[in-house]
């Protein structure tokens, strides 16, 4: 049976429905109202091998903060539910992903202990995005923190190389490479390598 979950989250600021299938093929149907964010979530699905559907209706007349945060929380919860007790999974995953001049390293442990370490340049342009609501680059760290804590994973994301010497860092490339690297690390960590086996922990639980 495929490992899947649906999470609905409604607050005074957002209304969200997330459907995730960990054993998918990378199919995605994402609509948050923030074009760049949709693009990043599509990267997470495509390169993570997740089937992902996201519908978010947020208070974008204010800004994208609540939309990004609450969607990340719902996505993390859906992933945690889909993984269940994590019996037989590989548990650990890592990836080193280039995107032109950018290089990002990500490591994931399905530990059940939320902990997020995120390192990216402090000199990024403040916003990315085309027409419509823009994505504040400061939200990238907040996304990983919200997602990691809700998914109950240990997550390290490190921008190893951000730009060519003397060039201004490309915020789009830096953020996109992060999503691709985490996607590849997750894809490895959630892989079932011991079907019917035990939970990969000496504690017997994750």
Tab-separated table of C-alpha atoms in Angstrom, residues 4-5 9 15 17 20 57 69 79 110 116 118 123 127 155 170 180-181 184 189 196:
chain	number	residue	atom	x	y	z
A	4	UNK	CA	-0.188	8.812	1.817
A	5	UNK	CA	-1.992	11.376	3.949
A	9	UNK	CA	-5.697	23.290	8.285
A	15	UNK	CA	-7.339	27.674	4.662
A	17	UNK	CA	-5.536	21.266	2.086
A	20	UNK	CA	0.884	13.773	-0.217
A	57	UNK	CA	-6.193	30.335	0.368
A	69	UNK	CA	4.282	29.217	7.080
A	79	UNK	CA	4.578	13.817	5.558
A	110	UNK	CA	13.591	10.998	10.130
A	116	UNK	CA	16.630	22.517	11.789
A	118	UNK	CA	19.868	26.459	7.885
A	123	UNK	CA	23.078	39.334	1.270
A	127	UNK	CA	12.213	39.453	-2.712
A	155	UNK	CA	17.166	18.829	8.761
A	170	UNK	CA	21.052	34.916	-7.473
A	180	UNK	CA	15.976	20.377	-4.868
A	181	UNK	CA	18.649	19.256	-2.403
A	184	UNK	CA	16.689	14.428	-3.038
A	189	UNK	CA	15.508	8.910	3.658
A	196	UNK	CA	8.476	-5.613	6.795
